[in-house]
PDB file of N, CA and C in Angstrom:
ATOM      1  N   UNK F 199       0.744  -1.489   0.166  1.00 39.00           N
ATOM      2  CA  UNK F 199       0.148  -0.150  -0.732  1.00 39.00           C
ATOM      3  C   UNK F 199       0.647   1.199   0.120  1.00 39.00           C
ATOM      4  N   UNK F 200       0.643   1.897  -0.699  1.00 46.00           N
ATOM      5  CA  UNK F 200       1.267   3.144  -0.612  1.00 46.00           C
ATOM      6  C   UNK F 200       0.156   4.405  -0.142  1.00 46.00           C
ATOM      7  N   UNK F 201       0.735   5.112   0.693  1.00 50.00           N
ATOM      8  CA  UNK F 201       0.068   6.575   1.283  1.00 50.00           C
ATOM      9  C   UNK F 201       0.599   7.985   0.496  1.00 50.00           C
ATOM     10  N   UNK F 202      -0.492   9.068   0.278  1.00 57.00           N
ATOM     11  CA  UNK F 202       0.394   9.710  -0.670  1.00 57.00           C
ATOM     12  C   UNK F 202       0.171  11.061  -0.450  1.00 57.00           C
ATOM     13  N   UNK F 203       1.167  11.676  -0.332  1.00 63.00           N
ATOM     14  CA  UNK F 203       0.576  13.291   0.742  1.00 63.00           C
ATOM     15  C   UNK F 203       1.359  14.547   0.255  1.00 63.00           C
ATOM     16  N   UNK F 204       0.165  15.721   0.065  1.00 70.00           N
ATOM     17  CA  UNK F 204       0.787  16.501  -0.933  1.00 70.00           C
ATOM     18  C   UNK F 204       1.971  17.667   0.213  1.00 70.00           C
ATOM     19  N   UNK F 205       2.615  18.323  -0.468  1.00 74.00           N
ATOM     20  CA  UNK F 205       3.875  19.118  -0.427  1.00 74.00           C
ATOM     21  C   UNK F 205       3.384  19.815   0.474  1.00 74.00           C
ATOM     22  N   UNK F 206       2.196  19.998   1.499  1.00 79.00           N
ATOM     23  CA  UNK F 206       2.221  20.632   2.739  1.00 79.00           C
ATOM     24  C   UNK F 206       1.996  19.688   3.662  1.00 79.00           C
ATOM     25  N   UNK F 207       1.616  18.723   3.814  1.00 78.00           N
ATOM     26  CA  UNK F 207       1.681  17.533   4.740  1.00 78.00           C
ATOM     27  C   UNK F 207       3.064  16.884   4.760  1.00 78.00           C
ATOM     28  N   UNK F 208       4.220  16.745   3.562  1.00 76.00           N
ATOM     29  CA  UNK F 208       5.291  16.874   4.092  1.00 76.00           C
ATOM     30  C   UNK F 208       5.900  17.258   4.838  1.00 76.00           C
ATOM     31  N   UNK F 209       5.793  18.805   4.487  1.00 79.00           N
ATOM     32  CA  UNK F 209       6.518  20.045   5.170  1.00 79.00           C
ATOM     33  C   UNK F 209       5.764  19.796   6.620  1.00 79.00           C
ATOM     34  N   UNK F 210       4.864  19.853   6.500  1.00 82.00           N
ATOM     35  CA  UNK F 210       4.374  19.836   7.997  1.00 82.00           C
ATOM     36  C   UNK F 210       4.864  18.504   8.893  1.00 82.00           C
ATOM     37  N   UNK F 211       5.563  16.884   8.439  1.00 78.00           N
ATOM     38  CA  UNK F 211       6.107  16.165   8.821  1.00 78.00           C
ATOM     39  C   UNK F 211       7.123  16.512   9.486  1.00 78.00           C
ATOM     40  N   UNK F 212       7.735  17.211   8.713  1.00 79.00           N
ATOM     41  CA  UNK F 212       9.407  17.813   8.148  1.00 79.00           C
ATOM     42  C   UNK F 212       9.676  18.120   9.695  1.00 79.00           C
ATOM     43  N   UNK F 213       8.547  19.104   9.447  1.00 83.00           N
ATOM     44  CA  UNK F 213       9.042  20.095  11.076  1.00 83.00           C
ATOM     45  C   UNK F 213       8.678  19.308  11.824  1.00 83.00           C
ATOM     46  N   UNK F 214       7.802  18.817  12.767  1.00 82.00           N
ATOM     47  CA  UNK F 214       7.524  17.917  13.361  1.00 82.00           C
ATOM     48  C   UNK F 214       9.120  17.330  14.054  1.00 82.00           C
ATOM     49  N   UNK F 215       9.084  15.954  12.631  1.00 80.00           N
ATOM     50  CA  UNK F 215      10.613  15.480  12.921  1.00 80.00           C
ATOM     51  C   UNK F 215      11.663  16.229  13.152  1.00 80.00           C
ATOM     52  N   UNK F 216      12.485  17.679  12.586  1.00 81.00           N
ATOM     53  CA  UNK F 216      13.487  18.398  12.445  1.00 81.00           C
ATOM     54  C   UNK F 216      12.813  18.832  14.445  1.00 81.00           C
ATOM     55  N   UNK F 217      11.875  19.076  14.791  1.00 84.00           N
ATOM     56  CA  UNK F 217      11.724  19.275  16.346  1.00 84.00           C
ATOM     57  C   UNK F 217      12.756  18.181  17.362  1.00 84.00           C
ATOM     58  N   UNK F 218      12.328  16.400  17.050  1.00 83.00           N
ATOM     59  CA  UNK F 218      11.746  15.749  17.910  1.00 83.00           C
ATOM     60  C   UNK F 218      13.776  15.679  17.332  1.00 83.00           C
ATOM     61  N   UNK F 219      14.370  15.862  16.277  1.00 85.00           N
ATOM     62  CA  UNK F 219      15.995  15.233  15.469  1.00 85.00           C
ATOM     63  C   UNK F 219      16.677  16.989  16.670  1.00 85.00           C
ATOM     64  N   UNK F 220      16.109  17.819  16.180  1.00 86.00           N
ATOM     65  CA  UNK F 220      17.220  18.978  16.195  1.00 86.00           C
ATOM     66  C   UNK F 220      17.217  19.803  14.860  1.00 86.00           C
ATOM     67  N   UNK F 221      19.065  20.201  15.026  1.00 88.00           N
ATOM     68  CA  UNK F 221      19.846  20.290  13.741  1.00 88.00           C
ATOM     69  C   UNK F 221      19.606  19.375  13.151  1.00 88.00           C
ATOM     70  N   UNK F 222      20.259  19.592  11.534  1.00 88.00           N
ATOM     71  CA  UNK F 222      20.897  18.534  10.908  1.00 88.00           C
ATOM     72  C   UNK F 222      22.559  18.946  11.402  1.00 88.00           C
ATOM     73  N   UNK F 223      23.103  17.843  11.249  1.00 92.00           N
ATOM     74  CA  UNK F 223      25.038  17.981  11.541  1.00 92.00           C
ATOM     75  C   UNK F 223      25.401  17.217  10.151  1.00 92.00           C
ATOM     76  N   UNK F 224      25.492  15.719  10.017  1.00 93.00           N
ATOM     77  CA  UNK F 224      25.945  15.657   8.994  1.00 93.00           C
ATOM     78  C   UNK F 224      25.957  13.979   8.795  1.00 93.00           C
ATOM     79  N   UNK F 225      25.736  13.211   7.058  1.00 93.00           N
ATOM     80  CA  UNK F 225      24.830  12.074   6.788  1.00 93.00           C
ATOM     81  C   UNK F 225      25.895  11.149   5.668  1.00 93.00           C
ATOM     82  N   UNK F 226      25.853  10.050   6.574  1.00 95.00           N
ATOM     83  CA  UNK F 226      26.557   9.012   5.375  1.00 95.00           C
ATOM     84  C   UNK F 226      25.568   8.298   4.770  1.00 95.00           C
ATOM     85  N   UNK F 227      25.879   8.822   3.547  1.00 95.00           N
ATOM     86  CA  UNK F 227      24.601   7.199   2.629  1.00 95.00           C
ATOM     87  C   UNK F 227      25.631   5.318   2.419  1.00 95.00           C
ATOM     88  N   UNK F 228      25.138   5.226   3.464  1.00 97.00           N
ATOM     89  CA  UNK F 228      25.221   3.286   3.712  1.00 97.00           C
ATOM     90  C   UNK F 228      24.603   2.853   2.946  1.00 97.00           C
ATOM     91  N   UNK F 229      23.253   2.753   2.370  1.00 96.00           N
ATOM     92  CA  UNK F 229      22.949   1.600   1.634  1.00 96.00           C
ATOM     93  C   UNK F 229      22.420   2.618   0.068  1.00 96.00           C
ATOM     94  N   UNK F 230      22.381   1.873  -1.078  1.00 95.00           N
ATOM     95  CA  UNK F 230      21.246   1.516  -1.894  1.00 95.00           C
ATOM     96  C   UNK F 230      20.765   0.917  -2.535  1.00 95.00           C
ATOM     97  N   UNK F 231      19.086  -0.048  -2.792  1.00 94.00           N
ATOM     98  CA  UNK F 231      18.840  -0.179  -3.058  1.00 94.00           C
ATOM     99  C   UNK F 231      18.070  -0.218  -4.241  1.00 94.00           C
ATOM    100  N   UNK F 232      18.502  -1.011  -5.821  1.00 92.00           N
ATOM    101  CA  UNK F 232      17.244  -1.095  -6.194  1.00 92.00           C
ATOM    102  C   UNK F 232      16.633  -2.070  -6.718  1.00 92.00           C
ATOM    103  N   UNK F 233      14.801  -1.510  -6.253  1.00 91.00           N
ATOM    104  CA  UNK F 233      13.722  -2.908  -6.450  1.00 91.00           C
ATOM    105  C   UNK F 233      13.333  -3.509  -7.895  1.00 91.00           C
ATOM    106  N   UNK F 234      13.616  -3.975  -8.885  1.00 89.00           N
ATOM    107  CA  UNK F 234      12.254  -3.592  -9.196  1.00 89.00           C
ATOM    108  C   UNK F 234      11.493  -5.079  -9.336  1.00 89.00           C
ATOM    109  N   UNK F 235       9.888  -4.707 -10.101  1.00 88.00           N
ATOM    110  CA  UNK F 235       8.820  -5.543 -10.022  1.00 88.00           C
ATOM    111  C   UNK F 235       8.137  -6.250 -10.925  1.00 88.00           C
ATOM    112  N   UNK F 236       7.823  -6.897 -11.651  1.00 89.00           N
ATOM    113  CA  UNK F 236       7.596  -7.607 -12.907  1.00 89.00           C
ATOM    114  C   UNK F 236       5.875  -6.633 -13.094  1.00 89.00           C
ATOM    115  N   UNK F 237       5.374  -5.829 -12.380  1.00 86.00           N
ATOM    116  CA  UNK F 237       4.489  -5.513 -12.370  1.00 86.00           C
ATOM    117  C   UNK F 237       4.973  -3.671 -11.661  1.00 86.00           C
ATOM    118  N   UNK F 238       5.115  -3.414 -12.807  1.00 81.00           N
ATOM    119  CA  UNK F 238       4.679  -1.291 -11.679  1.00 81.00           C
ATOM    120  C   UNK F 238       6.513  -0.999 -12.196  1.00 81.00           C
ATOM    121  N   UNK F 239       6.315   0.321 -11.694  1.00 84.00           N
ATOM    122  CA  UNK F 239       7.254   1.272 -11.590  1.00 84.00           C
ATOM    123  C   UNK F 239       8.167   0.477 -10.340  1.00 84.00           C
ATOM    124  N   UNK F 240       9.993   0.116 -10.870  1.00 87.00           N
ATOM    125  CA  UNK F 240      10.559   0.004  -9.540  1.00 87.00           C
ATOM    126  C   UNK F 240      11.027   1.483  -8.724  1.00 87.00           C
ATOM    127  N   UNK F 241      10.943   1.103  -7.969  1.00 89.00           N
ATOM    128  CA  UNK F 241      11.679   1.588  -6.329  1.00 89.00           C
ATOM    129  C   UNK F 241      13.563   1.543  -5.766  1.00 89.00           C
ATOM    130  N   UNK F 242      14.266   2.643  -5.167  1.00 91.00           N
ATOM    131  CA  UNK F 242      14.827   2.859  -4.879  1.00 91.00           C
ATOM    132  C   UNK F 242      15.270   3.651  -4.079  1.00 91.00           C
ATOM    133  N   UNK F 243      15.708   2.688  -3.585  1.00 93.00           N
ATOM    134  CA  UNK F 243      15.735   2.997  -1.809  1.00 93.00           C
ATOM    135  C   UNK F 243      16.883   3.365  -1.248  1.00 93.00           C
ATOM    136  N   UNK F 244      17.318   4.710  -0.463  1.00 93.00           N
ATOM    137  CA  UNK F 244      18.451   4.721  -0.041  1.00 93.00           C
ATOM    138  C   UNK F 244      18.613   5.405   1.701  1.00 93.00           C
ATOM    139  N   UNK F 245      19.402   5.179   2.214  1.00 95.00           N
ATOM    140  CA  UNK F 245      19.466   4.535   3.838  1.00 95.00           C
ATOM    141  C   UNK F 245      20.336   5.273   3.876  1.00 95.00           C
ATOM    142  N   UNK F 246      20.693   6.493   5.122  1.00 94.00           N
ATOM    143  CA  UNK F 246      21.513   6.908   5.186  1.00 94.00           C
ATOM    144  C   UNK F 246      22.106   6.722   6.948  1.00 94.00           C
ATOM    145  N   UNK F 247      22.623   7.532   7.763  1.00 95.00           N
ATOM    146  CA  UNK F 247      23.534   7.309   9.259  1.00 95.00           C
ATOM    147  C   UNK F 247      23.482   8.828   9.193  1.00 95.00           C
ATOM    148  N   UNK F 248      22.860   9.809  10.223  1.00 93.00           N
ATOM    149  CA  UNK F 248      22.625  10.742  10.078  1.00 93.00           C
ATOM    150  C   UNK F 248      22.618  11.100  12.242  1.00 93.00           C
ATOM    151  N   UNK F 249      23.561  12.276  12.061  1.00 92.00           N
ATOM    152  CA  UNK F 249      23.635  12.942  12.661  1.00 92.00           C
ATOM    153  C   UNK F 249      23.308  14.903  13.161  1.00 92.00           C
ATOM    154  N   UNK F 250      22.399  14.376  13.701  1.00 90.00           N
ATOM    155  CA  UNK F 250      21.820  15.597  14.488  1.00 90.00           C
ATOM    156  C   UNK F 250      22.222  15.906  15.540  1.00 90.00           C
ATOM    157  N   UNK F 251      22.288  17.055  15.764  1.00 87.00           N
ATOM    158  CA  UNK F 251      22.817  17.916  17.586  1.00 87.00           C
ATOM    159  C   UNK F 251      22.131  17.521  18.366  1.00 87.00           C
ATOM    160  N   UNK F 252      20.938  16.651  17.979  1.00 85.00           N
ATOM    161  CA  UNK F 252      20.179  15.933  19.369  1.00 85.00           C
ATOM    162  C   UNK F 252      20.489  14.889  19.856  1.00 85.00           C
ATOM    163  N   UNK F 253      20.465  14.283  17.954  1.00 90.00           N
ATOM    164  CA  UNK F 253      20.281  12.106  18.074  1.00 90.00           C
ATOM    165  C   UNK F 253      21.309  12.081  17.200  1.00 90.00           C
ATOM    166  N   UNK F 254      21.085  10.547  16.821  1.00 92.00           N
ATOM    167  CA  UNK F 254      21.624   9.906  15.614  1.00 92.00           C
ATOM    168  C   UNK F 254      20.526   9.128  15.465  1.00 92.00           C
ATOM    169  N   UNK F 255      20.377   8.540  14.388  1.00 92.00           N
ATOM    170  CA  UNK F 255      19.241   8.341  13.632  1.00 92.00           C
ATOM    171  C   UNK F 255      19.811   7.747  11.671  1.00 92.00           C
ATOM    172  N   UNK F 256      18.595   6.357  11.825  1.00 92.00           N
ATOM    173  CA  UNK F 256      18.932   5.807  10.099  1.00 92.00           C
ATOM    174  C   UNK F 256      18.098   6.543   9.538  1.00 92.00           C
ATOM    175  N   UNK F 257      18.519   7.235   8.475  1.00 90.00           N
ATOM    176  CA  UNK F 257      17.010   7.375   7.208  1.00 90.00           C
ATOM    177  C   UNK F 257      16.696   6.971   6.509  1.00 90.00           C
ATOM    178  N   UNK F 258      15.615   6.425   5.959  1.00 91.00           N
ATOM    179  CA  UNK F 258      15.415   5.912   4.336  1.00 91.00           C
ATOM    180  C   UNK F 258      14.341   6.363   3.892  1.00 91.00           C
ATOM    181  N   UNK F 259      14.717   6.843   2.624  1.00 89.00           N
ATOM    182  CA  UNK F 259      14.612   7.117   1.477  1.00 89.00           C
ATOM    183  C   UNK F 259      13.589   6.798   0.122  1.00 89.00           C
ATOM    184  N   UNK F 260      12.738   6.599  -0.125  1.00 89.00           N
ATOM    185  CA  UNK F 260      12.293   5.634  -1.658  1.00 89.00           C
ATOM    186  C   UNK F 260      11.880   6.489  -1.837  1.00 89.00           C
ATOM    187  N   UNK F 261      11.853   6.398  -3.457  1.00 88.00           N
ATOM    188  CA  UNK F 261      11.930   6.913  -4.095  1.00 88.00           C
ATOM    189  C   UNK F 261      11.480   5.998  -6.014  1.00 88.00           C
ATOM    190  N   UNK F 262       9.953   6.694  -6.806  1.00 88.00           N
ATOM    191  CA  UNK F 262       9.527   5.528  -7.474  1.00 88.00           C
ATOM    192  C   UNK F 262       9.777   6.650  -8.908  1.00 88.00           C
ATOM    193  N   UNK F 263      10.833   5.020  -9.393  1.00 84.00           N
ATOM    194  CA  UNK F 263      11.727   6.230 -10.834  1.00 84.00           C
ATOM    195  C   UNK F 263      10.416   6.136 -11.637  1.00 84.00           C
ATOM    196  N   UNK F 264       9.447   6.912 -12.182  1.00 82.00           N
ATOM    197  CA  UNK F 264       8.959   6.517 -13.295  1.00 82.00           C
ATOM    198  C   UNK F 264       9.283   7.665 -14.559  1.00 82.00           C
ATOM    199  N   UNK F 265       9.671   6.688 -15.498  1.00 82.00           N
ATOM    200  CA  UNK F 265       9.547   7.525 -16.719  1.00 82.00           C
ATOM    201  C   UNK F 265      11.341   7.224 -15.892  1.00 82.00           C
ATOM    202  N   UNK F 266      11.544   8.500 -17.210  1.00 80.00           N
ATOM    203  CA  UNK F 266      13.279   8.713 -15.792  1.00 80.00           C
ATOM    204  C   UNK F 266      13.544   9.678 -15.058  1.00 80.00           C
ATOM    205  N   UNK F 267      12.540   9.983 -14.649  1.00 83.00           N
ATOM    206  CA  UNK F 267      11.662  10.412 -12.934  1.00 83.00           C
ATOM    207  C   UNK F 267      11.490  10.125 -11.534  1.00 83.00           C
ATOM    208  N   UNK F 268      12.755  10.581 -10.856  1.00 83.00           N
ATOM    209  CA  UNK F 268      12.213  10.208  -9.025  1.00 83.00           C
ATOM    210  C   UNK F 268      11.089  10.836  -8.580  1.00 83.00           C
ATOM    211  N   UNK F 269      10.782   9.909  -8.213  1.00 85.00           N
ATOM    212  CA  UNK F 269       9.796  10.609  -6.907  1.00 85.00           C
ATOM    213  C   UNK F 269      10.042  10.119  -5.512  1.00 85.00           C
ATOM    214  N   UNK F 270       9.501  10.758  -4.108  1.00 85.00           N
ATOM    215  CA  UNK F 270       9.915  10.925  -2.975  1.00 85.00           C
ATOM    216  C   UNK F 270       8.288   9.749  -2.474  1.00 85.00           C
ATOM    217  N   UNK F 271       8.208   8.314  -3.122  1.00 84.00           N
ATOM    218  CA  UNK F 271       7.292   7.855  -1.846  1.00 84.00           C
ATOM    219  C   UNK F 271       6.840   7.416  -0.369  1.00 84.00           C
ATOM    220  N   UNK F 272       8.594   7.836  -0.303  1.00 84.00           N
ATOM    221  CA  UNK F 272       8.196   7.366   1.228  1.00 84.00           C
ATOM    222  C   UNK F 272       9.416   7.617   2.111  1.00 84.00           C
ATOM    223  N   UNK F 273       9.350   8.355   3.104  1.00 86.00           N
ATOM    224  CA  UNK F 273      10.437   8.816   4.503  1.00 86.00           C
ATOM    225  C   UNK F 273      10.554   7.843   5.766  1.00 86.00           C
ATOM    226  N   UNK F 274      11.418   7.907   6.451  1.00 86.00           N
ATOM    227  CA  UNK F 274      10.884   7.423   7.840  1.00 86.00           C
ATOM    228  C   UNK F 274      12.267   7.165   8.266  1.00 86.00           C
ATOM    229  N   UNK F 275      12.789   7.256  10.231  1.00 86.00           N
ATOM    230  CA  UNK F 275      13.422   7.754  10.097  1.00 86.00           C
ATOM    231  C   UNK F 275      13.398   6.461  11.269  1.00 86.00           C
ATOM    232  N   UNK F 276      14.724   6.488  12.015  1.00 88.00           N
ATOM    233  CA  UNK F 276      14.376   5.271  13.190  1.00 88.00           C
ATOM    234  C   UNK F 276      16.188   5.822  13.901  1.00 88.00           C
ATOM    235  N   UNK F 277      15.356   6.487  16.085  1.00 88.00           N
ATOM    236  CA  UNK F 277      16.630   6.505  16.272  1.00 88.00           C
ATOM    237  C   UNK F 277      17.358   6.060  17.261  1.00 88.00           C
ATOM    238  N   UNK F 278      18.378   6.304  16.607  1.00 86.00           N
ATOM    239  CA  UNK F 278      19.871   5.092  17.444  1.00 86.00           C
ATOM    240  C   UNK F 278      21.013   5.530  18.462  1.00 86.00           C
ATOM    241  N   UNK F 279      20.642   4.785  19.398  1.00 72.00           N
ATOM    242  CA  UNK F 279      21.808   5.035  20.174  1.00 72.00           C
ATOM    243  C   UNK F 279      23.257   5.997  19.758  1.00 72.00           C
ATOM    244  N   UNK F 280      23.920   6.647  20.656  1.00 59.00           N
ATOM    245  CA  UNK F 280      24.606   8.021  20.017  1.00 59.00           C
ATOM    246  C   UNK F 280      25.886   7.469  20.357  1.00 59.00           C
TER     247      UNK F 280
END
């Protein structure tokens, strides 16, 4: 199941995330997956270890490839021990 949001809804989510995480410091790409399906457009999932001023997190961005365009279709983060 894919849930879509408007740009305004996504911006609101990111404001809440920023309040929990603090200011961004640095990030490192740790994994990049290209997932092809028998039917439908492929997904690209990039995973980052990120450091914010208050916490360390693992962030996952999912992009859906449609023709030659990438569209953000998902974002999540998991809090890690420092």
